[in-house]
Structure formats: C-alpha cells, structure tokens
Coordinates of N, CA and C in Angstrom, one line a residue:
X238 N -9.2 -2.0 -83.2 CA -10.5 -2.3 -82.7 C -10.6 -3.8 -82.2
X239 N -11.1 -3.9 -81.0 CA -11.2 -5.2 -80.4 C -12.2 -6.1 -81.1
X240 N -11.9 -7.4 -81.0 CA -12.8 -8.4 -81.7 C -14.1 -8.6 -80.8
X241 N -15.2 -8.9 -81.4 CA -16.4 -9.2 -80.8 C -16.3 -10.7 -80.2
X242 N -16.0 -10.9 -79.0 CA -15.8 -12.2 -78.4 C -17.1 -13.0 -78.2
X243 N -18.2 -12.3 -78.2 CA -19.5 -13.1 -78.1 C -19.5 -14.1 -79.2
X244 N -19.0 -13.9 -80.3 CA -19.0 -14.8 -81.5 C -18.3 -16.1 -81.3
X245 N -17.3 -16.1 -80.4 CA -16.5 -17.3 -80.2 C -16.6 -17.9 -78.8
X246 N -17.5 -17.4 -78.0 CA -17.6 -17.8 -76.6 C -17.7 -19.3 -76.5
X247 N -18.5 -19.9 -77.2 CA -18.8 -21.3 -77.1 C -17.6 -22.2 -77.2
X248 N -16.7 -21.9 -78.2 CA -15.5 -22.7 -78.4 C -14.3 -22.1 -77.8
X249 N -14.3 -21.0 -77.1 CA -13.2 -20.3 -76.7 C -12.2 -21.1 -75.8
X250 N -12.8 -21.8 -74.8 CA -11.9 -22.6 -73.9 C -11.2 -23.7 -74.7
X251 N -12.0 -24.4 -75.5 CA -11.4 -25.6 -76.2 C -10.3 -25.1 -77.1
X252 N -10.5 -24.0 -77.8 CA -9.5 -23.5 -78.7 C -8.3 -23.0 -78.0
X253 N -8.5 -22.3 -76.8 CA -7.3 -21.8 -76.0 C -6.5 -23.0 -75.6
X254 N -7.0 -24.0 -75.1 CA -6.3 -25.1 -74.6 C -5.6 -25.9 -75.7
X255 N -6.2 -26.0 -76.9 CA -5.7 -26.7 -78.1 C -4.5 -25.8 -78.6
X256 N -4.7 -24.5 -78.8 CA -3.7 -23.7 -79.4 C -2.4 -23.6 -78.6
X257 N -2.6 -23.6 -77.3 CA -1.4 -23.5 -76.4 C -0.9 -24.9 -75.9
X258 N -1.5 -25.9 -76.4 CA -1.2 -27.2 -75.9 C -1.3 -27.4 -74.4
X259 N -2.3 -26.7 -73.9 CA -2.6 -26.7 -72.4 C -1.8 -25.9 -71.6
X260 N -0.8 -25.2 -72.2 CA 0.1 -24.4 -71.4 C -0.6 -23.2 -70.8
X261 N -1.7 -22.7 -71.3 CA -2.4 -21.5 -70.8 C -2.8 -21.8 -69.3
X262 N -3.1 -23.1 -69.0 CA -3.5 -23.5 -67.7 C -2.4 -23.3 -66.7
X263 N -1.2 -23.7 -67.2 CA 0.0 -23.6 -66.4 C 0.4 -22.2 -66.1
X264 N 0.3 -21.4 -67.2 CA 0.6 -19.9 -67.0 C -0.3 -19.3 -66.0
X265 N -1.6 -19.6 -66.0 CA -2.5 -19.0 -65.0 C -2.1 -19.5 -63.6
X266 N -1.9 -20.7 -63.5 CA -1.6 -21.2 -62.1 C -0.4 -20.5 -61.6
X267 N 0.6 -20.3 -62.3 CA 1.9 -19.6 -61.9 C 1.6 -18.1 -61.6
X268 N 0.7 -17.5 -62.4 CA 0.4 -16.2 -62.3 C -0.2 -15.8 -60.9
X269 N -1.1 -16.7 -60.4 CA -1.8 -16.3 -59.2 C -1.1 -16.6 -57.9
X270 N 0.0 -17.3 -58.0 CA 0.8 -17.6 -56.7 C 1.1 -16.3 -56.0
X271 N 0.8 -16.4 -54.7 CA 1.1 -15.2 -53.8 C 0.0 -14.2 -53.8
X272 N -1.0 -14.3 -54.6 CA -2.1 -13.3 -54.5 C -3.1 -13.7 -53.5
X273 N -3.7 -12.7 -52.9 CA -4.7 -13.0 -51.8 C -5.7 -11.9 -51.6
X274 N -6.7 -12.1 -50.8 CA -7.6 -11.0 -50.5 C -8.7 -10.8 -51.6
X275 N -9.0 -9.6 -51.7 CA -10.1 -9.2 -52.7 C -9.5 -8.9 -54.0
X276 N -9.8 -9.6 -55.0 CA -9.1 -9.6 -56.3 C -10.0 -9.2 -57.5
X277 N -9.6 -8.3 -58.3 CA -10.3 -8.0 -59.5 C -9.7 -8.6 -60.7
X278 N -10.4 -9.4 -61.5 CA -9.9 -10.0 -62.8 C -10.5 -9.3 -63.9
X279 N -9.7 -8.6 -64.6 CA -10.2 -7.7 -65.8 C -10.1 -8.5 -67.0
X280 N -11.1 -8.3 -67.9 CA -11.3 -9.1 -69.2 C -11.3 -10.5 -68.8
X281 N -12.2 -10.9 -67.9 CA -12.2 -12.2 -67.3 C -12.6 -13.3 -68.3
X282 N -13.2 -13.0 -69.4 CA -13.6 -14.0 -70.4 C -14.5 -15.1 -69.8
X283 N -14.1 -16.3 -70.0 CA -14.9 -17.5 -69.5 C -14.5 -18.0 -68.2
X284 N -13.6 -17.2 -67.5 CA -13.4 -17.4 -66.1 C -12.3 -18.3 -65.6
X285 N -11.4 -18.7 -66.5 CA -10.4 -19.6 -66.1 C -9.5 -19.0 -65.0
X286 N -9.1 -17.7 -65.2 CA -8.3 -17.0 -64.1 C -9.1 -16.9 -62.8
X287 N -10.4 -16.6 -62.9 CA -11.2 -16.5 -61.7 C -11.2 -17.9 -61.0
X288 N -11.3 -19.0 -61.7 CA -11.3 -20.3 -61.0 C -9.9 -20.5 -60.3
X289 N -8.8 -20.1 -60.9 CA -7.5 -20.3 -60.2 C -7.4 -19.4 -59.0
X290 N -8.0 -18.2 -59.0 CA -7.9 -17.3 -57.9 C -8.7 -17.9 -56.7
X291 N -9.9 -18.4 -57.1 CA -10.8 -19.0 -56.0 C -10.1 -20.2 -55.4
X292 N -9.4 -20.9 -56.1 CA -8.6 -22.1 -55.5 C -7.7 -21.6 -54.4
X293 N -7.2 -20.4 -54.6 CA -6.2 -19.8 -53.7 C -6.9 -19.1 -52.5
X294 N -8.2 -19.2 -52.4 CA -8.9 -18.6 -51.3 C -9.2 -17.1 -51.5
X295 N -9.0 -16.6 -52.7 CA -9.3 -15.2 -52.9 C -10.8 -14.9 -53.1
X296 N -11.3 -13.7 -52.8 CA -12.6 -13.3 -53.1 C -12.5 -12.5 -54.4
X297 N -13.2 -12.9 -55.5 CA -13.0 -12.5 -56.8 C -14.2 -11.8 -57.5
X298 N -13.9 -10.8 -58.1 CA -14.8 -10.1 -59.0 C -14.3 -10.1 -60.4
X299 N -15.0 -10.6 -61.4 CA -14.6 -10.6 -62.8 C -15.4 -9.6 -63.6
X300 N -14.7 -8.9 -64.5 CA -15.4 -7.9 -65.4 C -15.0 -8.2 -66.8
X301 N -15.9 -8.1 -67.7 CA -15.7 -8.3 -69.1 C -16.8 -7.6 -69.9
X302 N -16.5 -7.4 -71.2 CA -17.5 -6.7 -72.1 C -18.3 -7.7 -72.8
X303 N -18.0 -9.0 -72.7 CA -18.8 -10.0 -73.4 C -19.7 -10.7 -72.5
X304 N -21.0 -10.5 -72.6 CA -22.0 -11.2 -71.8 C -22.0 -12.8 -72.1
X305 N -21.8 -13.1 -73.3 CA -21.7 -14.6 -73.6 C -20.5 -15.3 -73.0
X306 N -19.4 -14.7 -72.9 CA -18.2 -15.2 -72.2 C -18.5 -15.3 -70.7
X307 N -19.1 -14.2 -70.1 CA -19.3 -14.3 -68.7 C -20.4 -15.3 -68.3
X308 N -21.3 -15.6 -69.2 CA -22.3 -16.6 -68.9 C -21.7 -17.9 -68.6
X309 N -20.6 -18.2 -69.4 CA -19.8 -19.5 -69.2 C -19.1 -19.4 -67.8
X310 N -18.4 -18.2 -67.6 CA -17.7 -18.0 -66.4 C -18.6 -18.2 -65.1
X311 N -19.8 -17.7 -65.2 CA -20.7 -17.8 -64.0 C -21.0 -19.3 -63.7
X312 N -21.0 -20.1 -64.7 CA -21.3 -21.5 -64.5 C -20.0 -22.2 -63.9
X313 N -18.8 -21.8 -64.3 CA -17.6 -22.4 -63.8 C -17.3 -21.9 -62.4
X314 N -17.6 -20.6 -62.1 CA -17.2 -20.1 -60.8 C -18.4 -19.4 -60.1
X315 N -19.4 -20.1 -59.6 CA -20.6 -19.5 -59.0 C -20.2 -18.7 -57.7
X316 N -19.1 -19.0 -57.1 CA -18.7 -18.2 -55.9 C -18.2 -16.9 -56.2
X317 N -17.9 -16.5 -57.4 CA -17.3 -15.2 -57.8 C -18.5 -14.2 -58.2
X318 N -18.1 -13.0 -58.2 CA -19.1 -11.9 -58.7 C -18.6 -11.5 -60.1
X319 N -19.6 -11.4 -61.0 CA -19.2 -11.0 -62.4 C -20.1 -9.8 -62.7
X320 N -19.4 -8.8 -63.5 CA -20.1 -7.6 -63.9 C -19.7 -7.3 -65.4
X321 N -20.7 -6.8 -66.1 CA -20.5 -6.4 -67.5 C -19.9 -5.0 -67.3
X322 N -18.6 -4.8 -67.7 CA -17.9 -3.5 -67.5 C -16.7 -3.3 -68.4
X323 N -16.5 -2.1 -68.7 CA -15.3 -1.7 -69.7 C -14.1 -1.6 -68.8
X324 N -13.0 -2.2 -69.2 CA -11.8 -2.1 -68.4 C -11.2 -0.6 -68.4
X325 N -11.6 0.2 -69.4 CA -11.2 1.6 -69.4 C -12.0 2.5 -68.6
X326 N -13.1 2.0 -68.0 CA -13.9 2.8 -67.1 C -14.5 1.8 -66.1
X327 N -13.6 1.4 -65.2 CA -14.0 0.4 -64.2 C -15.0 1.1 -63.1
X328 N -16.1 0.3 -62.8 CA -17.1 0.9 -61.9 C -16.8 0.7 -60.5
X329 N -15.6 1.0 -60.0 CA -15.1 0.7 -58.6 C -14.4 2.0 -58.1
X330 N -14.5 2.2 -56.8 CA -13.8 3.3 -56.2 C -12.3 3.1 -56.2
X331 N -11.5 4.1 -56.0 CA -10.1 4.1 -55.9 C -9.7 3.1 -54.8
X332 N -8.6 2.3 -55.1 CA -7.9 1.5 -54.0 C -8.9 0.5 -53.4
X333 N -9.7 -0.2 -54.3 CA -10.7 -1.1 -53.8 C -10.3 -2.5 -53.7
X334 N -9.1 -2.9 -54.4 CA -8.8 -4.3 -54.5 C -7.3 -4.5 -54.0
X335 N -7.1 -5.7 -53.4 CA -5.8 -6.1 -52.9 C -4.9 -6.5 -54.1
X336 N -5.5 -7.0 -55.2 CA -4.7 -7.5 -56.4 C -5.6 -7.3 -57.6
X337 N -5.0 -7.1 -58.7 CA -5.7 -7.0 -60.0 C -5.0 -7.9 -61.0
X338 N -5.7 -8.7 -61.7 CA -5.2 -9.6 -62.7 C -5.8 -9.4 -64.1
X339 N -5.1 -9.8 -65.1 CA -5.6 -9.7 -66.5 C -4.9 -10.8 -67.3
X340 N -5.6 -11.8 -67.8 CA -4.9 -12.8 -68.6 C -5.4 -12.7 -70.1
X341 N -4.4 -12.4 -70.9 CA -4.6 -12.4 -72.4 C -5.7 -11.4 -72.8
X342 N -5.8 -10.3 -72.1 CA -6.9 -9.3 -72.4 C -6.4 -8.0 -72.7
X343 N -5.2 -7.5 -72.2 CA -4.9 -6.2 -72.4 C -4.6 -5.8 -73.8
X344 N -4.2 -6.7 -74.7 CA -3.9 -6.4 -76.1 C -5.2 -6.1 -76.8
X345 N -6.3 -6.4 -76.2 CA -7.6 -6.0 -76.9 C -8.2 -4.7 -76.4
X346 N -7.5 -4.0 -75.5 CA -8.0 -2.7 -75.0 C -7.9 -1.8 -76.2
X347 N -8.9 -0.9 -76.3 CA -8.9 0.0 -77.4 C -8.0 1.2 -77.1
X348 N -7.9 1.6 -75.8 CA -7.0 2.6 -75.4 C -6.2 2.0 -74.2
X349 N -5.0 1.5 -74.6 CA -4.2 0.7 -73.6 C -3.9 1.4 -72.4
X350 N -3.3 2.6 -72.5 CA -2.9 3.4 -71.4 C -4.0 3.7 -70.4
X351 N -5.2 4.0 -71.0 CA -6.4 4.2 -70.1 C -6.8 3.0 -69.3
X352 N -6.8 1.8 -70.0 CA -7.1 0.6 -69.3 C -6.1 0.3 -68.2
X353 N -4.9 0.5 -68.4 CA -3.8 0.2 -67.4 C -4.0 1.2 -66.3
X354 N -4.2 2.4 -66.5 CA -4.4 3.4 -65.5 C -5.6 3.1 -64.6
X355 N -6.7 2.6 -65.2 CA -7.8 2.3 -64.5 C -7.5 1.1 -63.6
X356 N -6.8 0.1 -64.0 CA -6.5 -1.1 -63.3 C -5.6 -0.7 -62.0
X357 N -4.7 0.2 -62.2 CA -3.9 0.6 -61.1 C -4.7 1.5 -60.2
X358 N -5.6 2.3 -60.7 CA -6.4 3.2 -59.9 C -7.2 2.4 -58.8
X359 N -7.7 1.2 -59.2 CA -8.6 0.5 -58.2 C -7.7 -0.4 -57.3
X360 N -6.3 -0.5 -57.5 CA -5.5 -1.3 -56.7 C -5.0 -0.6 -55.5
X361 N -5.0 -1.3 -54.4 CA -4.6 -0.6 -53.1 C -3.1 -0.4 -53.1
X362 N -2.6 0.6 -52.4 CA -1.1 0.8 -52.3 C -0.5 -0.5 -51.7
X363 N 0.5 -0.9 -52.2 CA 1.2 -2.1 -51.8 C 0.6 -3.3 -52.5
X364 N -0.5 -3.2 -53.2 CA -1.1 -4.3 -53.9 C -0.3 -4.7 -55.2
X365 N -0.7 -5.9 -55.7 CA 0.0 -6.4 -56.9 C -0.9 -6.6 -58.1
X366 N -0.4 -6.2 -59.2 CA -1.2 -6.4 -60.5 C -0.4 -7.4 -61.3
X367 N -1.0 -8.4 -61.9 CA -0.4 -9.4 -62.7 C -1.1 -9.5 -64.0
X368 N -0.3 -9.3 -65.0 CA -0.8 -9.4 -66.4 C -0.1 -10.5 -67.2
X369 N -0.9 -11.4 -67.8 CA -0.4 -12.4 -68.7 C -0.7 -12.0 -70.1
X370 N 0.2 -12.0 -71.1 CA 0.0 -11.7 -72.4 C 0.8 -12.5 -73.4
X371 N 0.3 -12.9 -74.5 CA 1.0 -13.7 -75.5 C 1.9 -12.7 -76.2
X372 N 3.0 -13.3 -76.8 CA 4.0 -12.5 -77.5 C 4.7 -13.3 -78.5
X373 N 5.3 -12.6 -79.5 CA 6.2 -13.3 -80.4 C 7.5 -13.6 -79.7
X374 N 8.1 -14.8 -79.9 CA 9.3 -15.2 -79.2 C 10.5 -14.4 -79.8
X375 N 11.5 -14.1 -78.9 CA 12.7 -13.4 -79.3 C 13.7 -14.3 -80.1
X376 N 13.6 -15.6 -79.7 CA 14.6 -16.5 -80.3 C 14.5 -16.6 -81.8
X377 N 15.7 -16.5 -82.4 CA 15.7 -16.5 -83.9 C 15.3 -17.9 -84.4
X378 N 15.6 -19.0 -83.6 CA 15.3 -20.3 -84.2 C 13.9 -20.7 -83.9
X379 N 13.2 -20.1 -82.8 CA 11.9 -20.4 -82.5 C 10.9 -19.6 -83.3
X380 N 11.3 -18.4 -83.7 CA 10.3 -17.5 -84.3 C 9.7 -18.0 -85.6
X381 N 10.5 -18.6 -86.5 CA 9.9 -19.2 -87.8 C 8.9 -20.2 -87.5
X382 N 9.1 -21.1 -86.5 CA 8.1 -22.1 -86.2 C 6.9 -21.5 -85.6
X383 N 7.1 -20.5 -84.7 CA 6.0 -19.7 -84.1 C 5.1 -19.1 -85.2
X384 N 5.8 -18.4 -86.1 CA 5.0 -17.7 -87.1 C 4.2 -18.6 -88.1
X385 N 4.8 -19.7 -88.4 CA 4.1 -20.7 -89.2 C 2.8 -21.2 -88.4
X386 N 3.1 -21.5 -87.2 CA 2.0 -22.1 -86.4 C 0.9 -21.0 -86.2
X387 N 1.2 -19.8 -85.9 CA 0.2 -18.8 -85.6 C -0.5 -18.3 -86.9
X388 N 0.2 -18.3 -88.0 CA -0.3 -17.6 -89.2 C -1.0 -18.7 -90.1
X389 N -0.8 -20.0 -89.9 CA -1.3 -21.0 -90.7 C -2.2 -22.0 -90.0
X390 N -1.5 -22.6 -88.9 CA -2.2 -23.7 -88.2 C -3.3 -23.1 -87.3
X391 N -3.1 -22.1 -86.6 CA -4.2 -21.6 -85.7 C -5.4 -21.1 -86.5
X392 N -5.3 -20.3 -87.6 CA -6.5 -20.0 -88.4 C -7.2 -21.3 -88.9
X393 N -6.4 -22.3 -89.3 CA -7.0 -23.5 -89.8 C -7.8 -24.2 -88.7
X394 N -7.2 -24.3 -87.5 CA -7.9 -24.9 -86.4 C -9.2 -24.1 -86.1
X395 N -9.1 -22.7 -86.1 CA -10.3 -21.9 -85.9 C -11.4 -22.2 -86.9
X396 N -11.0 -22.4 -88.1 CA -12.0 -22.7 -89.2 C -12.6 -24.1 -88.9
X397 N -11.8 -25.1 -88.6 CA -12.2 -26.5 -88.5 C -13.0 -26.7 -87.2
X398 N -12.5 -26.1 -86.1 CA -13.1 -26.5 -84.8 C -14.2 -25.5 -84.3
X399 N -13.9 -24.1 -84.5 CA -14.7 -23.1 -84.1 C -15.7 -22.6 -85.2
X400 N -15.3 -23.0 -86.4 CA -16.1 -22.4 -87.6 C -15.9 -20.9 -87.8
X401 N -14.8 -20.4 -87.4 CA -14.5 -19.0 -87.4 C -13.0 -18.7 -87.7
X402 N -12.7 -18.7 -89.0 CA -11.3 -18.5 -89.3 C -10.9 -17.0 -89.0
X403 N -11.9 -16.1 -89.2 CA -11.6 -14.7 -89.0 C -11.1 -14.4 -87.6
X404 N -11.7 -15.0 -86.6 CA -11.3 -14.7 -85.2 C -9.9 -15.2 -84.9
X405 N -9.5 -16.3 -85.5 CA -8.2 -16.9 -85.2 C -7.2 -16.5 -86.2
X406 N -7.6 -15.6 -87.1 CA -6.6 -14.8 -87.9 C -6.3 -13.5 -87.2
X407 N -7.3 -12.9 -86.6 CA -7.2 -11.7 -85.8 C -6.2 -12.0 -84.6
X408 N -6.3 -13.1 -84.0 CA -5.5 -13.4 -82.8 C -4.0 -13.3 -83.0
X409 N -3.4 -14.0 -84.0 CA -1.9 -13.8 -84.2 C -1.6 -12.4 -84.7
X410 N -2.5 -11.8 -85.4 CA -2.2 -10.4 -85.9 C -2.2 -9.4 -84.7
X411 N -3.1 -9.7 -83.7 CA -3.1 -8.8 -82.5 C -1.9 -9.0 -81.6
X412 N -1.4 -10.2 -81.6 CA -0.2 -10.6 -80.8 C 1.0 -9.9 -81.4
X413 N 1.1 -10.0 -82.7 CA 2.3 -9.4 -83.4 C 2.3 -7.9 -83.3
X414 N 1.2 -7.2 -83.3 CA 1.2 -5.8 -83.1 C 1.4 -5.3 -81.7
X415 N 1.2 -6.1 -80.7 CA 1.2 -5.7 -79.3 C 2.6 -5.5 -78.8
X416 N 3.0 -4.4 -78.1 CA 4.3 -4.2 -77.5 C 4.6 -5.3 -76.4
X417 N 5.8 -5.7 -76.3 CA 6.1 -6.8 -75.4 C 7.3 -6.4 -74.6
X418 N 7.5 -7.1 -73.4 CA 8.7 -6.8 -72.6 C 8.8 -5.4 -72.1
X419 N 10.0 -4.8 -72.3 CA 10.3 -3.5 -71.8 C 9.4 -2.4 -72.5
X420 N 9.1 -2.7 -73.8 CA 8.2 -1.7 -74.5 C 6.8 -1.6 -73.8
X421 N 6.3 -2.8 -73.4 CA 5.0 -2.7 -72.7 C 5.2 -2.0 -71.3
X422 N 6.3 -2.4 -70.6 CA 6.5 -1.7 -69.3 C 6.6 -0.2 -69.4
X423 N 7.2 0.3 -70.5 CA 7.4 1.7 -70.7 C 6.1 2.4 -70.9
X424 N 5.2 1.7 -71.6 CA 3.8 2.2 -71.7 C 3.1 2.2 -70.4
X425 N 3.3 1.2 -69.6 CA 2.7 1.1 -68.2 C 3.2 2.3 -67.4
X426 N 4.5 2.5 -67.4 CA 5.1 3.5 -66.6 C 4.6 4.9 -67.0
X427 N 4.3 5.1 -68.2 CA 3.8 6.4 -68.7 C 2.3 6.6 -68.5
X428 N 1.6 5.5 -68.1 CA 0.2 5.6 -68.0 C -0.2 6.0 -66.6
X429 N 0.7 6.0 -65.6 CA 0.4 6.3 -64.2 C 1.7 6.5 -63.4
X430 N 1.5 7.3 -62.3 CA 2.6 7.4 -61.4 C 2.6 6.5 -60.2
X431 N 1.5 5.7 -60.2 CA 1.3 4.8 -59.0 C 2.0 3.5 -59.2
X432 N 3.3 3.5 -59.4 CA 4.0 2.2 -59.6 C 5.3 2.2 -58.7
X433 N 5.4 1.3 -57.9 CA 6.6 1.2 -57.0 C 7.7 0.3 -57.7
X434 N 7.1 -0.8 -58.4 CA 8.1 -1.8 -59.0 C 7.3 -2.5 -60.1
X435 N 8.1 -2.8 -61.2 CA 7.5 -3.6 -62.2 C 8.6 -4.4 -63.0
X436 N 8.2 -5.6 -63.3 CA 9.1 -6.4 -64.1 C 8.4 -7.4 -64.9
X437 N 9.0 -8.0 -65.9 CA 8.4 -9.1 -66.7 C 9.3 -10.3 -66.8
X438 N 8.6 -11.4 -67.0 CA 9.3 -12.7 -67.2 C 8.8 -13.5 -68.4
X439 N 9.7 -14.0 -69.2 CA 9.4 -14.8 -70.4 C 8.9 -16.2 -69.9
X440 N 7.9 -16.7 -70.5 CA 7.4 -18.0 -70.2 C 7.4 -18.9 -71.5
X441 N 7.8 -20.1 -71.4 CA 7.8 -21.0 -72.6 C 8.4 -20.3 -73.8
X442 N 9.7 -20.1 -73.8 CA 10.5 -19.5 -74.9 C 10.0 -18.1 -75.3
X443 N 9.2 -17.5 -74.4 CA 8.8 -16.1 -74.7 C 7.5 -15.9 -75.4
X444 N 6.8 -17.1 -75.6 CA 5.5 -16.9 -76.3 C 4.4 -16.4 -75.3
X445 N 4.7 -16.4 -74.1 CA 3.9 -15.7 -73.1 C 4.8 -14.9 -72.2
X446 N 4.3 -13.7 -71.8 CA 5.0 -12.8 -70.9 C 4.1 -12.6 -69.6
X447 N 4.8 -12.7 -68.4 CA 4.1 -12.3 -67.2 C 4.7 -11.1 -66.7
X448 N 3.8 -10.1 -66.5 CA 4.2 -8.8 -66.0 C 3.6 -8.6 -64.5
X449 N 4.5 -8.3 -63.6 CA 4.1 -8.2 -62.2 C 4.5 -6.7 -61.8
X450 N 3.4 -6.1 -61.3 CA 3.5 -4.6 -61.0 C 3.0 -4.5 -59.5
X451 N 3.8 -3.7 -58.8 CA 3.5 -3.4 -57.4 C 3.2 -1.9 -57.3
X452 N 2.0 -1.6 -56.7 CA 1.7 -0.2 -56.5 C 2.3 0.3 -55.2

C-alpha cells in the first residue's frame, strides 16, 4: 500500500535534498536531457521534475494523487498543467505525449504493471519514457553504509525535521522491496508489447537507477 504523501508534503523537498545530499537535483537534470515536446510527468509530487522539464522548453503536464504535493508544485511551476489523477488510470488518450517521466514514484504504484502499461499507452510511437528510482547498491562495500544510513539516519532525520518517523521508515523499506535493474526491466517488458528498446544505468554507486524506454 502506498504511503499518504499529503502528510509529508510540507517538508518533502527539504527532506529529499537532505537525504540525498542534493544528488536528487543532479539525477533529475540528467534524466531530462534530450526530452522535448509535450511531456507527461507521472507522480509529479512537488514538481521538481516538472521544473527541470520546463527549463528545457517542454510543455509539461503533471499528475499525482496528492493534492497537497501538487499545491506546492503549482507554486513552483505555474507554466505547467497539473491534474489529480491515478497513474494506473491516466485520463489521456492513447499516444498523447512525446515523452513520459516519473521520478521516485513507480515504487509507490499499487499495481506496478498496470501503471507502467498506462504510461506507455499514452506515449507516442518513437517517444521516450524515463524513470528514476532509488535502489539498494550492488557494491558489497557500499551496502553496509547504505543500510545503516537508510535504516537509522533517515528515520531519525524524518523524526527531527519532518516530525514523521513513520514516513521515513516506510521509504527505505519500500526501496528494499522494489525490484531493480534487469528485474524491473523484465516487469516492464511483461507489462506491454509497446517497447522498442529499454536499458538502465546506475547512478551514484547504484543508489539511483535511471531507466530509459523507447516505444
């Protein structure tokens, strides 16, 4: 079950930047390179990905299930369009967008394959879908440090800064459960036949993965 992000909307940006040491901003900037045209950002949250897309001259629509998060996004990116919508039932016709993005949102889908299928349904043939998602690192030396940080430091920060230890205990647990790398791509391949090419890249020792899919 996905967490109710309305509860943490106010402190979401500050916690994201703190937890990742600001690397989340770098990951988003790299993710939007080469994207153009009419772009849909799924699980847009507080709009950081939308802001990056606008900087690249894209026309952007953001969708999310949290009205509190999107209220912040609307303030950051007044040039974008925002809609309250479920990623598993997108309110758009087939092949409506030149690109589709999702940053740190797919692991919160209740039905992952359905959400992925919907994102590809609204993507034009030849279009690109880019997904950023956090992951446990593969490196044997990095993993112990990562696990200590995510299981102890992040919940402590959530309690001290956001006043919500529960939300930031859920975060590392959801990352650990979520399939990564080829396991995720295999789920993607099984969710639709509309894929020409897909690959993933490890970012920052594998704590973030960038998935690039061409329809």
